[in-house]
Amino acid sequence: MYRLNLTAILSAILAAAIFSGCCGSQAAHYDGPVYLNPQASLDERVEDAISRMTLEEKVAMVHAQSKFSSPGVARLGISELWCTDGPHGIRPEVLWDEWEQAGWTNDSVVAYPALTALAATWNRDMSALYGKSIGEEARYREKDVLLGPGVNIYRTPLNGRNFEYMGEDPYLSARMVVPYIQELQKNGVAACVKHFALNNEEAYRHTIDVDLDDRALYEIYLPAFKAAVQEGGAWSIMSSYNLYKGSWVCSDTLLTKKILRDEWGFDGAVISDWGGVHSTDETAHGGLDLEFGTWTDGLTMGATKAYDNYYLAAPYLKKLRSGELPVADLDTKVRNVLRLIIRTAMNTGKPFGALCSEAHYAAARRIGGEGIVLLKNDSALLPVKKDAKRILVVGENAVKMMTVGGGSSSLKVEREISPLEGIRARAAKDGIEVKYVRGYVGDVGGSYNGVTTGQDLSESRSAAELIAEAVREAAGADYVIFVGGLNKSDHQDCEGADRYSLSLPYSQNEVIEALAAANENLIVSLVSGNAVAMPWVERVPSILQTWYLGSEAGEALADVLFGDVNPSGKLPFTFPKRLTDSPAHAEGDSLSHNGKYFYKEGIYVGYRWFDEKDIEPLFAFGHGLSYTTFEYGQARLSSSAMKKGGSLKVTVPVTNTGAVPGAEVVQLYVSDAESYLPRPKKELKGFEKVYLEAGETANVVFTLDESALKFFDADLHEWVSEPGEFTLLLGSASDDIRTCASFTLK
Ligand code: BGC
């Protein structure tokens, strides 16, 4: 049974009655309490509610009452607040006080593509569609807060949780997170943007003490959070586990008060990551409003009925009563939580939502198809030609369910179409026979937190036997499609641990080399949320990066393989050739870090580093091919100068010069000729995805204002733009600039 919020329903009826005049010809007079009056302002409601609450009720409101809920005030009809993971779908119900499954039969959902896949669409409309769809599912499941999306920057390819984030670039993740939040929250479900901030690796996420220069903090790690707050209007933020400059972020004042509230004007609630709070006094003074998951590891372990012992529970109450801690700080927290409850649980205007609708499956498939990145396609091997007779599919990831596992984003889905199922169904339409062989054995487990896939992936043959079989079968096939990559088990793409290396695990490299030697029509399709090393890259003609695509994974993959969808995804992070090419590992550093840790590369994260050091990546940030080709004309500026505080337009004609319709992501990078602080060679400051019929030309227009030219001067604590020459670089990838234009900032 889903929760029925009687207060909300009554308020809604009342509000409707007042404004429709249905109670009589005169508008009825509302004489209920202000905090329940949907027509009163948010502040009036909050102040009225808080004025009626006892100290005990206020304290109860700032900590959890169960694994995923906090209490309202039952006496006053103030609703409870129900949270749910995660960014890719609505988590199955767990028991009130345990991580075990509640065993409901009506909590299966649609799994949407992982956020890396969403970022790879470089399409704001896909982000809006994602937010709308997942918001409807959250709403139907009666959730008030969705614990996501995540926008931690992709600093290292070893971070086990990169698949839940939006890549290495602050501009791309900022632009992509905003529509997600706006559409999600239209359902009366709050985004809880995580993990604020600097949670860039997993293994020691509870004890790493990150330090970095302020310029890197402001230019690289904060912009997506800032956009989430100021443009997305996020109603909540999750403070991260790690420490920053010696303080736990969940109890700090620097990030969660000074920056979030004072600089950005955030008026929502800061929710701790599960088990992220470590003290009463600091947390009482700090910016955190709501404590969750104390005495748990945030994932699977949890002390029983510990809620009264939370740092913001009985110990807090005691110190408030004795006057050791001020009630004013508590009131600030309660106001923030009340605002969140009124915006969500007590929102009388919210829609009803929907679960597992056809529209949601269609959204998952569309986003997935647009997110797939065609990394390489020699001799136009793809799409699969209609006259093919036989396809051989090889690899565990062609059959393994990927919606179970990976940590708190693990789901219980109504259905998941595997790559093999998707390929088989599509190939059948063209009368193509599909054969499958295993190729390698990876992770045969199939359960997470009590959700089991029911798949039996056990295999007793040796690696050599599996390779021999794959090679034998590959010989007569028109195409060989190898589906491999990582999976959601520990030390791969999984929360709570990091990868050991950049290499593909198990015997995949050997399988790929053997297949490449056996059949020249080899396609490698990688399922992962991270970059992997590709020692075989020269010997494989076609390579696809296909992420974790959720319920419709197989359909979305088949759409691209068979050319029903022309690939248009672009990489949201750089693929390095070797680990030491990537900035976090340049000096041979490995993951993971316990205790104090300084981000030495500063602002040179991702392509900024590769540009600076002149390192050739395996595949560059922004790279992604299509089944058609695009030509760029000369970029034209609306003016050769920009005034301080002004703006200018740059227009670039783009033509689809191939034979099929397709979409191109036109990327705009800014390069500053000279500045008093060192700057990256170029920085992404605009992108537009444009759909073009074969032969069609479109003028793609960007409007740029002074903010696109600024850098953060940490000494002044200010964003600065310096007069002088700037060049706009426009192209198809960060390493494929097609045209440029220069102007002067006066
Ligand atoms: C994760 C969060 C998640 C929370 C609740 C934590 O372990 O870091 O992202 O939302 O658990 O499941």
Short mmCIF file of N, CA, C and O and ligand atoms in Angstrom, two decimals, residues 67-68 83-87 91 99 146-148 161 164-165 192 194-195 199 202 205-206 238-241 272-275 292 296-300 407-409 449 495-496, ligand 1:
data_model
loop_
_atom_site.label_atom_id
_atom_site.label_comp_id
_atom_site.label_asym_id
_atom_site.label_seq_id
_atom_site.Cartn_x
_atom_site.Cartn_y
_atom_site.Cartn_z
N LYS A 67 15.29 3.92 7.59
CA LYS A 67 16.42 3.95 6.65
C LYS A 67 16.27 5.09 5.63
O LYS A 67 17.25 5.71 5.25
N PHE A 68 15.04 5.35 5.19
CA PHE A 68 14.88 6.34 4.12
C PHE A 68 13.83 7.42 4.39
O PHE A 68 13.46 8.13 3.48
N CYS A 83 12.60 9.50 1.11
CA CYS A 83 13.67 9.61 0.12
C CYS A 83 13.85 8.27 -0.60
O CYS A 83 13.48 7.23 -0.07
N THR A 84 14.43 8.34 -1.77
CA THR A 84 14.75 7.10 -2.48
C THR A 84 15.97 7.29 -3.37
O THR A 84 16.16 8.35 -3.95
N ASP A 85 16.78 6.25 -3.47
CA ASP A 85 17.79 6.25 -4.53
C ASP A 85 17.05 6.00 -5.82
O ASP A 85 15.94 5.42 -5.81
N GLY A 86 17.67 6.29 -6.88
CA GLY A 86 18.99 6.91 -6.95
C GLY A 86 18.95 7.64 -8.24
O GLY A 86 17.90 8.00 -8.73
N PRO A 87 20.01 7.81 -8.93
CA PRO A 87 19.86 8.66 -10.11
C PRO A 87 19.25 7.96 -11.33
O PRO A 87 18.81 8.62 -12.25
N ARG A 91 14.63 3.04 -6.41
CA ARG A 91 15.12 1.88 -5.67
C ARG A 91 13.97 1.05 -5.11
O ARG A 91 12.95 1.59 -4.68
N TRP A 99 18.32 -2.99 5.75
CA TRP A 99 18.59 -2.85 4.33
C TRP A 99 17.91 -3.94 3.51
O TRP A 99 17.85 -3.87 2.29
N LEU A 146 14.34 12.45 -4.50
CA LEU A 146 15.13 11.49 -5.29
C LEU A 146 16.60 11.77 -5.00
O LEU A 146 17.07 12.89 -5.21
N LEU A 147 17.31 10.76 -4.51
CA LEU A 147 18.72 10.96 -4.15
C LEU A 147 19.57 10.94 -5.43
O LEU A 147 20.14 9.94 -5.81
N GLY A 148 19.59 12.04 -6.10
CA GLY A 148 20.29 12.21 -7.35
C GLY A 148 19.78 13.47 -8.02
O GLY A 148 18.84 14.09 -7.49
N ARG A 161 32.60 4.99 -9.05
CA ARG A 161 31.26 5.54 -9.15
C ARG A 161 31.08 6.53 -10.30
O ARG A 161 30.04 7.22 -10.35
N GLU A 164 27.77 7.03 -12.31
CA GLU A 164 26.62 7.78 -11.79
C GLU A 164 26.76 9.28 -12.00
O GLU A 164 25.92 10.04 -11.52
N TYR A 165 27.83 9.72 -12.65
CA TYR A 165 28.07 11.15 -12.81
C TYR A 165 28.06 11.56 -14.28
O TYR A 165 27.83 10.74 -15.15
N CYS A 192 17.93 15.64 -5.04
CA CYS A 192 18.92 15.80 -3.98
C CYS A 192 20.28 15.61 -4.68
O CYS A 192 20.73 14.48 -4.88
N LYS A 194 23.95 15.20 -5.66
CA LYS A 194 25.01 14.63 -4.84
C LYS A 194 26.30 14.47 -5.64
O LYS A 194 26.27 14.56 -6.86
N HIS A 195 27.42 14.27 -4.98
CA HIS A 195 27.67 14.32 -3.54
C HIS A 195 28.50 15.55 -3.32
O HIS A 195 29.65 15.58 -3.77
N ASN A 199 33.79 14.31 -3.77
CA ASN A 199 33.75 12.86 -3.59
C ASN A 199 34.12 12.24 -4.95
O ASN A 199 33.27 11.83 -5.71
N GLU A 202 36.17 6.34 -4.27
CA GLU A 202 35.26 5.63 -3.39
C GLU A 202 35.88 4.90 -2.20
O GLU A 202 35.34 4.95 -1.10
N ARG A 205 36.16 6.78 0.90
CA ARG A 205 35.30 7.97 0.82
C ARG A 205 34.93 8.52 2.19
O ARG A 205 34.60 9.69 2.33
N HIS A 206 35.00 7.67 3.22
CA HIS A 206 34.64 8.14 4.57
C HIS A 206 35.81 8.83 5.27
O HIS A 206 35.61 9.48 6.29
N MET A 238 22.87 16.72 -1.29
CA MET A 238 23.44 15.74 -0.37
C MET A 238 24.91 16.09 -0.09
O MET A 238 25.71 16.19 -1.03
N SER A 239 25.23 16.27 1.18
CA SER A 239 26.63 16.55 1.52
C SER A 239 27.40 15.23 1.50
O SER A 239 26.89 14.18 1.89
N SER A 240 28.64 15.31 1.03
CA SER A 240 29.40 14.08 0.77
C SER A 240 30.06 13.52 2.02
O SER A 240 30.18 14.20 3.04
N TYR A 241 30.53 12.28 1.92
CA TYR A 241 31.17 11.59 3.04
C TYR A 241 32.52 12.17 3.43
O TYR A 241 32.90 12.20 4.59
N SER A 272 22.44 14.69 4.73
CA SER A 272 23.75 14.02 4.83
C SER A 272 23.75 12.79 3.92
O SER A 272 22.70 12.21 3.66
N ASP A 273 24.94 12.41 3.46
CA ASP A 273 25.00 11.08 2.87
C ASP A 273 24.83 10.09 4.02
O ASP A 273 25.09 10.41 5.19
N TRP A 274 24.41 8.89 3.69
CA TRP A 274 23.98 7.92 4.71
C TRP A 274 25.16 7.49 5.60
O TRP A 274 26.04 6.75 5.16
N GLY A 275 25.15 7.99 6.81
CA GLY A 275 26.24 7.66 7.72
C GLY A 275 27.37 8.67 7.63
O GLY A 275 28.48 8.41 8.08
N PHE A 292 20.92 11.43 8.00
CA PHE A 292 20.45 10.09 7.60
C PHE A 292 21.57 9.07 7.76
O PHE A 292 22.75 9.40 7.59
N THR A 296 25.43 3.39 9.96
CA THR A 296 25.39 2.45 8.84
C THR A 296 26.59 2.74 7.96
O THR A 296 27.22 3.79 8.10
N ASP A 297 26.88 1.81 7.06
CA ASP A 297 27.94 2.10 6.10
C ASP A 297 27.34 2.72 4.84
O ASP A 297 27.98 2.85 3.82
N GLY A 298 26.08 3.08 4.95
CA GLY A 298 25.42 3.74 3.83
C GLY A 298 24.97 2.79 2.74
O GLY A 298 24.32 3.18 1.79
N LEU A 299 25.28 1.53 2.86
CA LEU A 299 24.95 0.60 1.78
C LEU A 299 24.24 -0.65 2.26
O LEU A 299 23.14 -0.96 1.85
N THR A 300 24.87 -1.37 3.18
CA THR A 300 24.32 -2.68 3.54
C THR A 300 24.30 -2.94 5.05
O THR A 300 23.51 -3.72 5.54
N GLY A 407 25.90 -0.80 -6.14
CA GLY A 407 25.71 0.01 -4.93
C GLY A 407 24.30 0.55 -4.83
O GLY A 407 23.34 -0.10 -5.27
N SER A 408 24.18 1.75 -4.28
CA SER A 408 22.84 2.27 -3.96
C SER A 408 22.00 2.54 -5.20
O SER A 408 20.79 2.71 -5.08
N SER A 409 22.60 2.58 -6.38
CA SER A 409 21.81 2.81 -7.59
C SER A 409 21.23 1.51 -8.15
O SER A 409 20.56 1.52 -9.19
N ASN A 449 21.79 -6.72 -2.50
CA ASN A 449 20.86 -6.28 -1.45
C ASN A 449 19.53 -7.03 -1.51
O ASN A 449 18.48 -6.44 -1.32
N GLU A 495 29.93 1.33 -6.40
CA GLU A 495 30.10 2.20 -5.24
C GLU A 495 30.92 1.51 -4.14
O GLU A 495 30.88 0.29 -4.00
N GLY A 496 31.64 2.30 -3.38
CA GLY A 496 32.33 1.77 -2.20
C GLY A 496 33.71 1.19 -2.47
O GLY A 496 34.41 0.80 -1.54
C1 BGC B 1 25.41 6.70 -1.15
C2 BGC B 1 24.37 7.70 -1.59
C3 BGC B 1 23.01 7.08 -1.45
C4 BGC B 1 22.81 6.67 0.00
C5 BGC B 1 21.47 6.06 0.30
C6 BGC B 1 25.13 6.11 0.20
O1 BGC B 1 25.95 5.02 0.41
O2 BGC B 1 26.68 7.31 -1.17
O3 BGC B 1 24.60 8.10 -2.91
O4 BGC B 1 22.03 7.96 -1.89
O5 BGC B 1 23.80 5.70 0.34
O6 BGC B 1 21.35 4.80 -0.25
#
